[in-house]
PDB file of C-alpha atoms in Angstrom:
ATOM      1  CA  UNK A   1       0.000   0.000   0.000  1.00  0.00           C
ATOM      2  CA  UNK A   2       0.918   3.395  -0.691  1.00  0.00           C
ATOM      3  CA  UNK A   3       1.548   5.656   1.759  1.00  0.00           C
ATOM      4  CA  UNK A   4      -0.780   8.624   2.459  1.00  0.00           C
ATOM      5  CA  UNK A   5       0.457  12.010   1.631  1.00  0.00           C
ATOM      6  CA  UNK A   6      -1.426  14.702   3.073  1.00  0.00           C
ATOM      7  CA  UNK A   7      -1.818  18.135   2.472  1.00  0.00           C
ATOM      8  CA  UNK A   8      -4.195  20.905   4.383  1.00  0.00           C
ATOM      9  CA  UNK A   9      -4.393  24.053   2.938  1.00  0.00           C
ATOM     10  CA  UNK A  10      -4.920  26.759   4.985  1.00  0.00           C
ATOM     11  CA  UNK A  11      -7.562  28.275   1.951  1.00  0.00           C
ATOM     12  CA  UNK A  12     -11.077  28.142   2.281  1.00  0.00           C
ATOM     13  CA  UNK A  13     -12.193  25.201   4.839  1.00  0.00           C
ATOM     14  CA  UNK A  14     -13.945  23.193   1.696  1.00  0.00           C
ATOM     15  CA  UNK A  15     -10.908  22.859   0.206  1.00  0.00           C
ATOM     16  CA  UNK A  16      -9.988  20.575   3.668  1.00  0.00           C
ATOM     17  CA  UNK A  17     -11.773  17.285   2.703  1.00  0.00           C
ATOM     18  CA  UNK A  18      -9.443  16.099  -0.196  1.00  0.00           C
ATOM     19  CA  UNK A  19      -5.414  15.188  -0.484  1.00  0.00           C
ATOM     20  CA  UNK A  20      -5.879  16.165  -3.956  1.00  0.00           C
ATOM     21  CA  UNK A  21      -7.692  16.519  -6.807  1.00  0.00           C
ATOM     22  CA  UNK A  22      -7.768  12.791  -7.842  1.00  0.00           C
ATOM     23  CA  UNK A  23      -8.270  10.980  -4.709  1.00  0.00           C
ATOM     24  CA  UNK A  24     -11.004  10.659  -2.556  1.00  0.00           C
ATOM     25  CA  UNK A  25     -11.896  12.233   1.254  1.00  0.00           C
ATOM     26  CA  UNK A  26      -8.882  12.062   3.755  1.00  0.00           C
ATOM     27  CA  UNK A  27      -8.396   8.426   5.447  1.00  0.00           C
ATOM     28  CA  UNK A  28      -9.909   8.330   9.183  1.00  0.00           C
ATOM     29  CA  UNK A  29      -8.679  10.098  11.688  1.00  0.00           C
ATOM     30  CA  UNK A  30      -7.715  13.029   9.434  1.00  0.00           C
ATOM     31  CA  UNK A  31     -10.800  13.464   8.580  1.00  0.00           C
ATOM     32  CA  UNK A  32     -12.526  13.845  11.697  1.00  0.00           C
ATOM     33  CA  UNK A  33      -9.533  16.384  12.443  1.00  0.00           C
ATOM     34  CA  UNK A  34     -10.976  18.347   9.594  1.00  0.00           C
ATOM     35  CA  UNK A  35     -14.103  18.071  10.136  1.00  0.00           C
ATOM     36  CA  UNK A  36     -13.749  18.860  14.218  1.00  0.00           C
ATOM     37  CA  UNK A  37     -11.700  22.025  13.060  1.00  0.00           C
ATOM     38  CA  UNK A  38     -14.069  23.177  10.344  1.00  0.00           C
ATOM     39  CA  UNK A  39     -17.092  22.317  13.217  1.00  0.00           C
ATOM     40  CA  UNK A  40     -15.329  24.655  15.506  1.00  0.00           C
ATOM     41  CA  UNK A  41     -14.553  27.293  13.184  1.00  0.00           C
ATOM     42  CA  UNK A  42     -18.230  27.444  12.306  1.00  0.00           C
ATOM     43  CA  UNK A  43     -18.875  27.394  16.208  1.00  0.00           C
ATOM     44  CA  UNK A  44     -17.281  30.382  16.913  1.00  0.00           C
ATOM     45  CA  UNK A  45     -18.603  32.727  14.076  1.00  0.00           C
ATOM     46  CA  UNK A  46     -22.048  31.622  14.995  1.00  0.00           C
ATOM     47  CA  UNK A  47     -20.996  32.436  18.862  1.00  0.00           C
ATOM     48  CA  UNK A  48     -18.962  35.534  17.884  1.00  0.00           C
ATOM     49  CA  UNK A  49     -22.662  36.862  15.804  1.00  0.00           C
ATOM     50  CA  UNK A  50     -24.724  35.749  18.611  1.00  0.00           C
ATOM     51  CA  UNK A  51     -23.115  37.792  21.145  1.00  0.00           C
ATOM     52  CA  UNK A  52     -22.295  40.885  19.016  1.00  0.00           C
ATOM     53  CA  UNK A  53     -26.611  40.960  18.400  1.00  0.00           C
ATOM     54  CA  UNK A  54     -27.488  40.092  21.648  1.00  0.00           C
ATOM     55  CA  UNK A  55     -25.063  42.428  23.252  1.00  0.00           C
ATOM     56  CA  UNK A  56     -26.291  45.391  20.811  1.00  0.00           C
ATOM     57  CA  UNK A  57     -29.706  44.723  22.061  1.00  0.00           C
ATOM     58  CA  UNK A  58     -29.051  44.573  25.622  1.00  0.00           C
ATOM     59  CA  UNK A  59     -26.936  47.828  24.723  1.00  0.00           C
ATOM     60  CA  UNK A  60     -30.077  49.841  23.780  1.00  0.00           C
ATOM     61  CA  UNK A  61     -32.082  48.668  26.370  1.00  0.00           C
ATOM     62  CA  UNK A  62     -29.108  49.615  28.702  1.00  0.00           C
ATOM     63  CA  UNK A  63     -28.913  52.728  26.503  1.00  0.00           C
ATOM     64  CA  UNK A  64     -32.838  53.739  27.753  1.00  0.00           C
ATOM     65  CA  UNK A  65     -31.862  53.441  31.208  1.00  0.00           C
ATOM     66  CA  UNK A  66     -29.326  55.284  30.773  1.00  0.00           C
ATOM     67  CA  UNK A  67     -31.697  58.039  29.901  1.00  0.00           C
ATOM     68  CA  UNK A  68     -33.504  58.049  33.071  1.00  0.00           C
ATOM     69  CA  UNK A  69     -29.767  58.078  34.825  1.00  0.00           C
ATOM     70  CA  UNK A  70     -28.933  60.961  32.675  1.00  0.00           C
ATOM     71  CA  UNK A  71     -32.046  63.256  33.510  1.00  0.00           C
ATOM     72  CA  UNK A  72     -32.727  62.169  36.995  1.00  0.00           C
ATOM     73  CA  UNK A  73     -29.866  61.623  38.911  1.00  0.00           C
ATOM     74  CA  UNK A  74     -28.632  65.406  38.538  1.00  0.00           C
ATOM     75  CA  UNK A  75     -32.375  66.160  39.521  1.00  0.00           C
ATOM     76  CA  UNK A  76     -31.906  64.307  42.744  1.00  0.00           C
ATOM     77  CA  UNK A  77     -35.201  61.892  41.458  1.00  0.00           C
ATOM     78  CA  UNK A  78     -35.408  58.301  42.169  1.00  0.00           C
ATOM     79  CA  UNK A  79     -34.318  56.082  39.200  1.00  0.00           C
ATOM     80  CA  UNK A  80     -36.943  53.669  40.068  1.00  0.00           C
ATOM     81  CA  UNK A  81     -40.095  55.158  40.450  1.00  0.00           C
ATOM     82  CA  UNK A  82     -42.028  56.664  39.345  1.00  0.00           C
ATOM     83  CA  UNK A  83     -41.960  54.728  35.966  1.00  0.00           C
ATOM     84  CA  UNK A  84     -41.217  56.675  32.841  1.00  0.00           C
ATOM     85  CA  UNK A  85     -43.556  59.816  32.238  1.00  0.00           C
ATOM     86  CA  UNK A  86     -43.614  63.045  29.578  1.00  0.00           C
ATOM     87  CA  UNK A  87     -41.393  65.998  31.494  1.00  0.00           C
ATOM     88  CA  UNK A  88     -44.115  68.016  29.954  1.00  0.00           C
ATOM     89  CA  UNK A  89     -47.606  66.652  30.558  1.00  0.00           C
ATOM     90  CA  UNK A  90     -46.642  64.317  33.280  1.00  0.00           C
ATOM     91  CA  UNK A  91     -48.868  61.393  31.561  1.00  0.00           C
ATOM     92  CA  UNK A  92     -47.120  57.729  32.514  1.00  0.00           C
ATOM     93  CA  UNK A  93     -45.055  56.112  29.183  1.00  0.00           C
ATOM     94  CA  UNK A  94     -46.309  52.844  27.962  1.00  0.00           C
ATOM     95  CA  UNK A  95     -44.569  49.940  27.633  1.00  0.00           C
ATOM     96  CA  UNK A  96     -44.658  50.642  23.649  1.00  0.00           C
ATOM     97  CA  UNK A  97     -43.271  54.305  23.908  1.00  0.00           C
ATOM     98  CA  UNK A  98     -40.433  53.114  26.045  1.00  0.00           C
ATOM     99  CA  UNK A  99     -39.037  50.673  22.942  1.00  0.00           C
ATOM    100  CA  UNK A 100     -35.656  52.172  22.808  1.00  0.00           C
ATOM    101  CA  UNK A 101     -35.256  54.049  19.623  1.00  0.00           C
ATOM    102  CA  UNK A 102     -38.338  52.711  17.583  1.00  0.00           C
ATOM    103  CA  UNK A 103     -40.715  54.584  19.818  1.00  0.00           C
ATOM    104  CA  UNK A 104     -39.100  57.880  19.105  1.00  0.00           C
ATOM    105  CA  UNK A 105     -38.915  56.930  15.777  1.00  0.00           C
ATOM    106  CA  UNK A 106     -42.967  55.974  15.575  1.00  0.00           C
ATOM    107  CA  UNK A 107     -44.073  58.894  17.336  1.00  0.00           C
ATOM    108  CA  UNK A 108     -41.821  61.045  15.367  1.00  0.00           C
ATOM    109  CA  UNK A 109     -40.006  62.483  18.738  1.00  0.00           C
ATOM    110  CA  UNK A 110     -43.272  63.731  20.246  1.00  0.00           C
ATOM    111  CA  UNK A 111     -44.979  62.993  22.924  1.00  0.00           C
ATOM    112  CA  UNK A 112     -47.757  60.570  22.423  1.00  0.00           C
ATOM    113  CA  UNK A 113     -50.297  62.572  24.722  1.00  0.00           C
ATOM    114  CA  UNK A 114     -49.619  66.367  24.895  1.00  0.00           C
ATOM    115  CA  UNK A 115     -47.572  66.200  21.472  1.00  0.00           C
ATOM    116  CA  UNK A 116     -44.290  67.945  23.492  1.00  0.00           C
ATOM    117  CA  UNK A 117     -41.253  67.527  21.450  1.00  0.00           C
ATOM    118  CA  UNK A 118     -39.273  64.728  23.027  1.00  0.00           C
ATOM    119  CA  UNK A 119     -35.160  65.190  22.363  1.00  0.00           C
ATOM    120  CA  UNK A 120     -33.352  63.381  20.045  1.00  0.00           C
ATOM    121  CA  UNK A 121     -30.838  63.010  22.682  1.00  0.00           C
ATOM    122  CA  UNK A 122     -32.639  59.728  23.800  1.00  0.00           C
ATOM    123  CA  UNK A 123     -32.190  57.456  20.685  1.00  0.00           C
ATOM    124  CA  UNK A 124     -29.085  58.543  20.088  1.00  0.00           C
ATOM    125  CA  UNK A 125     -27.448  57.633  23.366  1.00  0.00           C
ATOM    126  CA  UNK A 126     -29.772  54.367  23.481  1.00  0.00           C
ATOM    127  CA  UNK A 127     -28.059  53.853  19.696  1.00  0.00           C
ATOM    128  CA  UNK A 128     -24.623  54.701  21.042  1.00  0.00           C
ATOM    129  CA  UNK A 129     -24.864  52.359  23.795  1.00  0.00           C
ATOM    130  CA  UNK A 130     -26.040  49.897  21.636  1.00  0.00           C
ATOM    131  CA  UNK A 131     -23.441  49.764  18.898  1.00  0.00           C
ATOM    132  CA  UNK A 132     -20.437  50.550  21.656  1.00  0.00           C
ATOM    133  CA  UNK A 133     -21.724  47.484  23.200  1.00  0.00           C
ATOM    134  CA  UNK A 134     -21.854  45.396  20.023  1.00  0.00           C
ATOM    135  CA  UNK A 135     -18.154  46.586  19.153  1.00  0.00           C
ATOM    136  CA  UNK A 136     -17.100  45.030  22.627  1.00  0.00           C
ATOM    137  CA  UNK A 137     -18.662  41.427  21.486  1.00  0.00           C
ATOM    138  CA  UNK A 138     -16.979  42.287  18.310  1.00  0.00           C
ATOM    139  CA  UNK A 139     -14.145  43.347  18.883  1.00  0.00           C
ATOM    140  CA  UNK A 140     -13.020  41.659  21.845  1.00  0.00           C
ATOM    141  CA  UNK A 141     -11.163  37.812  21.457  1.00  0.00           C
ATOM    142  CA  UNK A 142     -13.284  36.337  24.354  1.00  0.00           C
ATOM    143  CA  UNK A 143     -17.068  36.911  25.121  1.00  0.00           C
ATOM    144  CA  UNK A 144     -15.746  36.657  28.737  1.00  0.00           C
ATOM    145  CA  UNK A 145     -15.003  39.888  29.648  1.00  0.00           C
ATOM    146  CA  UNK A 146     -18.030  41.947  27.349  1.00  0.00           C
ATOM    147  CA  UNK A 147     -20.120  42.348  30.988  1.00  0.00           C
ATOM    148  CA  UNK A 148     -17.724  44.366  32.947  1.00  0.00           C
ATOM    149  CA  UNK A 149     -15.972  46.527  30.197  1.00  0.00           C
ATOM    150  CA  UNK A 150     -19.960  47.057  29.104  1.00  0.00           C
ATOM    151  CA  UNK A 151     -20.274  48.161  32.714  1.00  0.00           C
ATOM    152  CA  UNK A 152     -17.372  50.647  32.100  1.00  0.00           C
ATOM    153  CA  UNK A 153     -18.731  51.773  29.190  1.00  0.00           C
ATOM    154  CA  UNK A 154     -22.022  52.460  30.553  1.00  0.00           C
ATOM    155  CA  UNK A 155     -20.621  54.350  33.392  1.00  0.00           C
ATOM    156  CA  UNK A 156     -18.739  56.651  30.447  1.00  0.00           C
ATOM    157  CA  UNK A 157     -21.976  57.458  28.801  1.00  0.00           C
ATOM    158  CA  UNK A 158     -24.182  58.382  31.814  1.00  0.00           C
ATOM    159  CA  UNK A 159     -20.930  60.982  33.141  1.00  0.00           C
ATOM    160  CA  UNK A 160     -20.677  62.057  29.487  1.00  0.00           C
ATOM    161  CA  UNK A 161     -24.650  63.406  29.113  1.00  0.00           C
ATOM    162  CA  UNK A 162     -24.577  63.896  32.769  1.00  0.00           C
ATOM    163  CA  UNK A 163     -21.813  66.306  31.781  1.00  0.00           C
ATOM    164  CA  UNK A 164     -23.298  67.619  28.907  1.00  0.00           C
ATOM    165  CA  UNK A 165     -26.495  68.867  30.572  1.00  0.00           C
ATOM    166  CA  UNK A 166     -25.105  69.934  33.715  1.00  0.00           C
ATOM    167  CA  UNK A 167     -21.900  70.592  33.242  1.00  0.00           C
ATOM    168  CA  UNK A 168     -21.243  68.960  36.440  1.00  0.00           C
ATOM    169  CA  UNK A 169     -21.362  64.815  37.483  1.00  0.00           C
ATOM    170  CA  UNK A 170     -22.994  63.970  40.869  1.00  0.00           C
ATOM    171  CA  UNK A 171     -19.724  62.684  43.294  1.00  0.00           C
ATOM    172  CA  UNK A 172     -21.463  58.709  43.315  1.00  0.00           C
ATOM    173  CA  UNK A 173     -21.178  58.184  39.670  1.00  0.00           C
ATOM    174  CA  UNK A 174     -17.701  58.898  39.712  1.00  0.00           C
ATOM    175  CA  UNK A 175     -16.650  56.973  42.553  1.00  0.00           C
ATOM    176  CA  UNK A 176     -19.042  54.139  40.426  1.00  0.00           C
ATOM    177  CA  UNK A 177     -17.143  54.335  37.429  1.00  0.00           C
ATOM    178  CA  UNK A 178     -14.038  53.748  39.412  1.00  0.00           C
ATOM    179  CA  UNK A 179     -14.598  50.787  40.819  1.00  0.00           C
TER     180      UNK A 179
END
């Protein structure tokens, strides 16, 4: 018998399954090697895509708390009750006008009761938060460490429109984004 001469290419993971063009599949053990590797490969993109969506989800709906952070904390208002509300006309939000970014999109940035301009300032730090948060899943090697450098980043954004509105950040969120 001949022996088996073997050669992977490190091209496109189809190209794995054959020694060359005129035999058949690899013998055995190589190719359950090749197909374990091509299984894993495939195992990781489809982890890598699940975390960067679900982490840009969970980034907008972080992003909408963030909001209430933003405008209430300066205000010395609870960031638990009362539930969301219009500034304006002091009717309570539904659950479908707090659906972060859609909701300002479908009521075209108004108010759903009195009609009061709402800012665009919510979407877009519910969008920020969102796609920093993706990044993270992307952009990081591990999905491991997304939850506490999300924290971080959180922390960042509420100081930064804190900041922007004020021009001063309430001594607790600092120390927060310290630790």
């Amino acid at each position: 018998a001949e022996p088996c001469q073997i050669q992977l290419r490190s091209a496109s993971p189809l190209n794995w399954g054959t020694v060359d063009p005129n035999s058949g599949p690899l013998p055995g053990r190589f190719r359950r090697l090749a197909d374990a590797t091509v299984a894993y490969a495939m195992e990781s993109a489809a982890t890598r895509l699940l975390a960067t969506v679900a982490s840009g989800v969970f980034g907008l709906l972080i992003g909408s708390f963030l909001n209430v952070v933003i405008y209430r904390l300066p205000r010395g208002m609870s960031v638990a009750r009362p539930p969301s509300h219009c500034p304006t006309c002091d009717t309570q939000l539904g659950a479908l006008d707090n659906v972060p970014v859609v909701s300002w999109l479908a009521l075209r940035g108004r108010c759903r009761h009195c009609g009061a301009p709402i800012s665009p300032r919510y979407p877009v730090i519910e969008l920020v938060t969102g796609l920093l948060f993706a990044g993270l899943a992307l952009g990081l090697p591990s999905v491991k460490p997304i939850a506490p450098l999300a924290a971080v980043v959180a922390a960042a954004i509420a100081i930064v429109g804190i900041d922007l509105d004020q021009q001063e950040v309430p001594r607790g969120l600092e120390w927060a984004s310290l630790a």
